[in-house]
C-alpha positions in Angstrom: 18.0 47.7 7.2 17.3 44.2 5.9 19.4 44.8 2.7 22.8 45.3 4.3 25.7 43.1 3.4 26.8 40.6 6.1 29.2 37.6 6.2 27.7 34.2 6.6 29.6 31.0 7.4 27.7 29.0 4.8 27.7 25.2 4.5 31.4 24.7 4.9 31.7 26.2 8.4 33.7 23.2 9.7 36.2 23.0 6.9 38.3 26.1 7.8 37.3 27.8 4.5 36.2 31.4 4.7 33.7 33.2 2.4 35.1 35.2 -0.5 31.9 37.2 -1.0 29.3 39.3 0.8 25.8 38.3 0.2 22.7 40.4 -0.2 19.1 39.2 -0.4 15.8 40.5 -1.8 13.2 39.8 0.8 10.3 40.7 -1.6 8.7 43.0 1.0 6.2 44.2 -1.7 4.7 40.7 -2.0 4.3 40.5 1.8 2.7 43.9 2.1 0.3 43.1 -0.8 -0.7 39.9 0.9 -1.3 41.7 4.2 -3.6 44.3 2.4 -5.5 41.6 0.4 -6.2 39.5 3.5 -6.7 42.5 5.9 -4.1 40.6 8.0 -3.5 41.4 11.7 -0.7 38.9 12.3 2.3 38.1 10.0 4.6 35.1 10.7 8.2 35.1 9.4 10.3 31.9 9.3 14.0 31.9 8.4 16.4 29.0 7.9 19.1 28.7 10.6 21.8 30.6 8.8 19.5 33.6 8.2 17.6 33.8 11.5 19.9 36.8 12.5 18.3 38.7 9.6 14.8 38.3 11.1 14.7 41.3 13.3 15.9 43.6 10.5 13.2 42.3 8.1 10.6 42.7 10.8 11.7 46.3 11.4 11.4 47.0 7.7 7.9 45.6 7.6 6.9 47.6 10.7 7.8 50.8 8.9 5.7 49.8 5.9 2.7 48.2 7.5 -0.1 49.7 9.7 0.7 49.9 13.5 -2.0 47.3 14.3 -0.2 44.6 12.3 1.8 42.3 14.6 5.0 40.6 13.2 6.0 37.3 14.8 9.3 35.5 14.2 9.5 31.7 14.3 12.1 30.4 16.6 11.6 26.8 15.5 14.6 25.1 13.8 14.3 25.3 10.0 16.5 23.4 7.5 14.2 23.2 4.4 10.9 23.9 2.8 9.7 20.6 4.4 10.4 22.2 7.9 7.5 24.6 8.2 6.5 26.1 11.6 2.9 24.8 11.4 2.0 26.1 14.8 2.8 29.7 13.8 1.3 29.2 10.3 -2.1 28.3 11.8 -2.0 31.4 14.1 -1.1 34.1 11.6 -3.0 35.6 8.6 0.1 35.7 6.4 3.0 33.2 6.8 6.3 33.8 5.0 8.9 31.2 4.6 12.3 32.6 3.5 15.2 30.8 1.8 13.6 27.8 0.1 11.4 27.1 -2.9 8.0 25.5 -2.3 7.6 21.7 -2.3 3.8 21.9 -2.4 1.4 24.3 -4.0 -0.4 26.1 -1.3 -2.0 29.5 -0.7 -1.2 29.4 3.0 2.5 30.1 2.6 4.4 32.8 0.8 7.8 31.4 -0.2 10.6 33.9 -0.7 13.6 32.0 -2.2 16.3 34.5 -1.5 18.5 34.2 -4.6 22.2 34.7 -4.1 24.0 37.7 -5.6 27.3 35.8 -5.9 28.8 35.6 -9.4 28.9 31.9 -10.3 30.9 32.1 -13.5 34.5 32.6 -12.3 34.3 29.3 -10.3 32.6 27.6 -13.2 35.6 28.6 -15.3 37.8 26.9 -12.9 35.7 23.8 -12.9 36.4 23.2 -16.6 39.7 21.7 -15.5 37.7 18.8 -13.9 35.3 18.3 -16.8 35.6 16.7 -20.3 34.0 18.6 -23.1 30.9 16.6 -24.1 27.8 15.6 -22.3 27.4 17.1 -18.8 24.5 17.3 -16.3 23.9 20.6 -14.6 22.4 21.0 -11.1 22.2 23.7 -8.5 20.3 24.7 -5.3 17.4 27.1 -4.9 19.7 30.0 -4.0 21.3 30.0 -7.5 18.2 29.0 -9.6 18.0 32.6 -10.8 21.1 32.1 -12.9 20.4 28.5 -14.0 19.6 29.3 -17.7 22.7 31.5 -17.9 24.8 28.7 -16.5 23.4 26.3 -19.1 24.1 28.7 -21.9 27.6 29.4 -20.6 28.4 25.7 -20.7 26.9 25.3 -24.2 29.0 28.2 -25.5 32.1 26.3 -24.4 31.1 23.2 -26.4 29.2 21.2 -23.8 25.9 19.3 -24.4 24.0 20.2 -21.2 21.5 17.7 -19.8 18.9 18.9 -17.3 15.6 17.8 -16.0 13.1 18.8 -13.3 13.2 15.7 -11.2 10.1 14.7 -9.2 7.2 16.5 -7.5 9.3 17.4 -4.5 11.4 19.7 -6.6 10.2 23.1 -7.9 12.7 23.9 -10.6 14.5 22.2 -13.5 18.0 21.3 -12.4 17.3 21.8 -8.7 18.6 19.5 -6.0 17.7 19.2 -2.3 19.6 17.8 0.6 17.2 14.8 0.4 16.5 14.6 -3.4 18.7 14.3 -6.4 16.2 13.2 -9.0 17.3 16.1 -11.3 20.6 14.4 -11.8 19.0 11.3 -13.3 20.2 12.3 -16.7 22.1 10.7 -19.6 25.6 12.0 -18.8 28.6 10.5 -17.0 29.6 13.8 -15.4 27.5 16.3 -13.5 28.5 19.9 -12.5 27.0 21.0 -9.2 27.1 24.8 -8.7 26.4 25.8 -5.1 27.8 26.0 -1.6 28.7 23.1 0.6 29.5 19.5 -0.1 26.4 17.7 1.3 24.2 18.0 -1.8 26.9 16.8 -4.3 28.0 14.1 -1.9 24.4 12.7 -1.8 24.2 13.1 -5.5 27.4 11.1 -6.0 26.1 8.4 -3.6 22.8 8.1 -5.5 24.6 8.1 -8.8 27.9 6.3 -8.2 28.5 6.0 -12.0 28.8 9.7 -12.4 31.8 12.1 -11.9 30.4 14.9 -9.7 32.3 18.1 -9.9 31.6 20.8 -7.3 31.9 24.4 -8.3 31.3 26.4 -5.0 30.9 30.1 -5.8 30.4 31.0 -2.1 33.7 29.5 -0.8 35.4 29.9 -4.2 36.7 26.3 -4.5 36.4 23.5 -7.0 36.5 19.9 -5.8 35.3 16.4 -7.0 32.8 14.6 -4.8 34.5 11.7 -3.0 32.2 9.3 -1.1 34.9 7.1 0.5 35.0 8.8 3.9 31.3 9.0 4.1 30.8 5.4 3.2 33.2 4.3 5.8 31.3 6.3 8.4 28.0 4.7 7.3 29.4 1.1 7.2 30.8 1.7 10.7 27.4 2.7 12.0 25.8 -0.4 10.4 28.4 -2.7 11.9 27.9 -1.2 15.4 24.2 -1.8 15.2 24.3 -5.4 14.1 24.2 -6.7 17.7 21.4 -4.3 18.7 18.4 -5.9 20.4 16.3 -2.8 21.3 15.6 -0.4 18.5 14.2 3.1 18.7 12.3 3.9 15.5 12.0 7.6 15.1 9.0 9.2 13.4 9.4 12.9 12.7 6.2 14.9 13.1 7.4 17.8 11.0 5.3 18.4 7.9 7.1 17.0 4.8 9.4 14.7 6.8 7.2 12.0 8.2 7.4 8.5 6.6 4.8 6.8 8.7 4.5 3.6 6.5 8.2 2.9 6.8 8.2 3.4 10.5 5.1 1.3 11.0 6.5 -1.6 8.8 9.6 -1.8 11.1 7.5 -1.8 14.2 5.2 -4.5 12.8 8.1 -6.8 11.9 10.3 -6.3 15.0 9.0 -7.1 18.4 12.0 -5.3 19.9 11.4 -2.0 18.1 9.7 1.0 19.7 8.2 3.9 17.9 9.4 7.3 19.2 7.6 10.4 17.8 9.3 13.8 17.9 9.6 17.0 16.0 13.3 17.9 16.4 15.6 14.9 16.4 18.7 15.7 18.5 21.3 13.6 20.4 20.2 15.1 23.7 16.6 14.2 23.2 17.5 10.5 22.6 20.1 10.1 25.3 17.6 9.1 27.9 16.0 6.3 25.9 17.5 2.9 26.7 18.0 1.7 23.2 20.8 -0.2 21.5 20.3 1.6 18.2 18.0 4.0 16.4 16.3 4.1 12.9 15.5 7.6 11.6 12.6 7.7 9.2 12.6 11.5 9.1 15.0 13.8 7.3 18.0 11.8 6.0 20.4 14.7 6.9 19.8 14.0 10.6 21.4 10.6 10.1 24.2 11.6 7.7 25.1 15.0 9.1 24.7 14.4 12.8 24.9 10.6 13.0 28.3 10.4 14.8 27.0 12.7 17.5 24.4 10.3 18.8 25.3 8.0 21.7 24.1 4.9 19.9 24.2 4.0 16.2 21.7 6.1 14.1 20.7 4.4 10.9 18.6 5.1 7.8 15.8 2.7 7.0 17.9 1.0 4.3 20.8 0.6 6.7 18.5 -0.9 9.3 17.5 -3.6 6.8 21.2 -4.4 6.4 21.9 -4.4 10.2 19.1 -6.9 10.9 20.2 -9.2 8.1 17.3 -8.5 5.6 19.6 -7.1 3.0 23.3 -7.7 2.0 26.0 -5.2 3.1 26.7 -4.1 -0.4 23.1 -2.8 -0.8 23.9 0.3 1.2 22.5 3.4 -0.5 22.1 7.1 0.3 18.7 7.7 1.9 16.5 10.2 -0.1 13.0 11.5 -0.2 11.2 11.1 -3.5 7.8 12.4 -4.5 5.8 15.0 -2.7 4.8 15.0 1.0 
């Protein structure tokens, strides 16, 4: 049941683009069953990212057919947007905990990571991307969903005359050439152009922000479109938020309690240096949860995507730590940078 094809909206759900492909996933049920048998497990926890939660019941049904009747399957209902977003409550209360859709950020025996590699053919859209690339040095990056084809992508470019530059990045990244929504260290290579193969625009947009000297070409095999990352609209949005916060007196400093997302030192530094700053701890940072706080502006020290993706939805300016430093006059306006996580958690 869990192997059936099903349309998904993907990362470009607000652009009006529709998917050109069905997607199927390998849920690696054999690995899960083996872990249950080895640990004599009675409870198995399953966590899916938001776009795949609807698959959870089918995967649970498949496991129920293969496991003893006395094994209980529990589905996490907590929001999940990355490998840094583990349901630690469920993890502590199950004998086997499985996290689907992301590669591990930290070596641990407590979590089984099932990456869910995509079955979409990446090479037709890579062929189209050649119109935006100059033959020569090129960086190659992709997301966890396409890492199973990474070496083939590299060889494909080399066969067409490119010198391909790749690197692993830092400890937060599992694979060579992998990028996350909060980390683009794999693009720190000696090439003026980078080819990003993957769905959505957020990853390559962040990459272009962190490496403004590089031409970032987006080959999206899911939505079947080639574009070039343009940061102008995004920068205008961020500069607008900074300007609106310059007159703020009361600041809410958000510390995210999710494992892998908390930056306590940064939050504490802001509190120590600003008598009008108040520390707010929370697991899920949403506009509704902050609406009742009487603040003039907020600083998010948690996941950068909360600020950049959802920033305009908050009732008061929502800034990154770097943008906060600009708003209070500690840094010049032209020092604005994309907020990223580097290193491990």
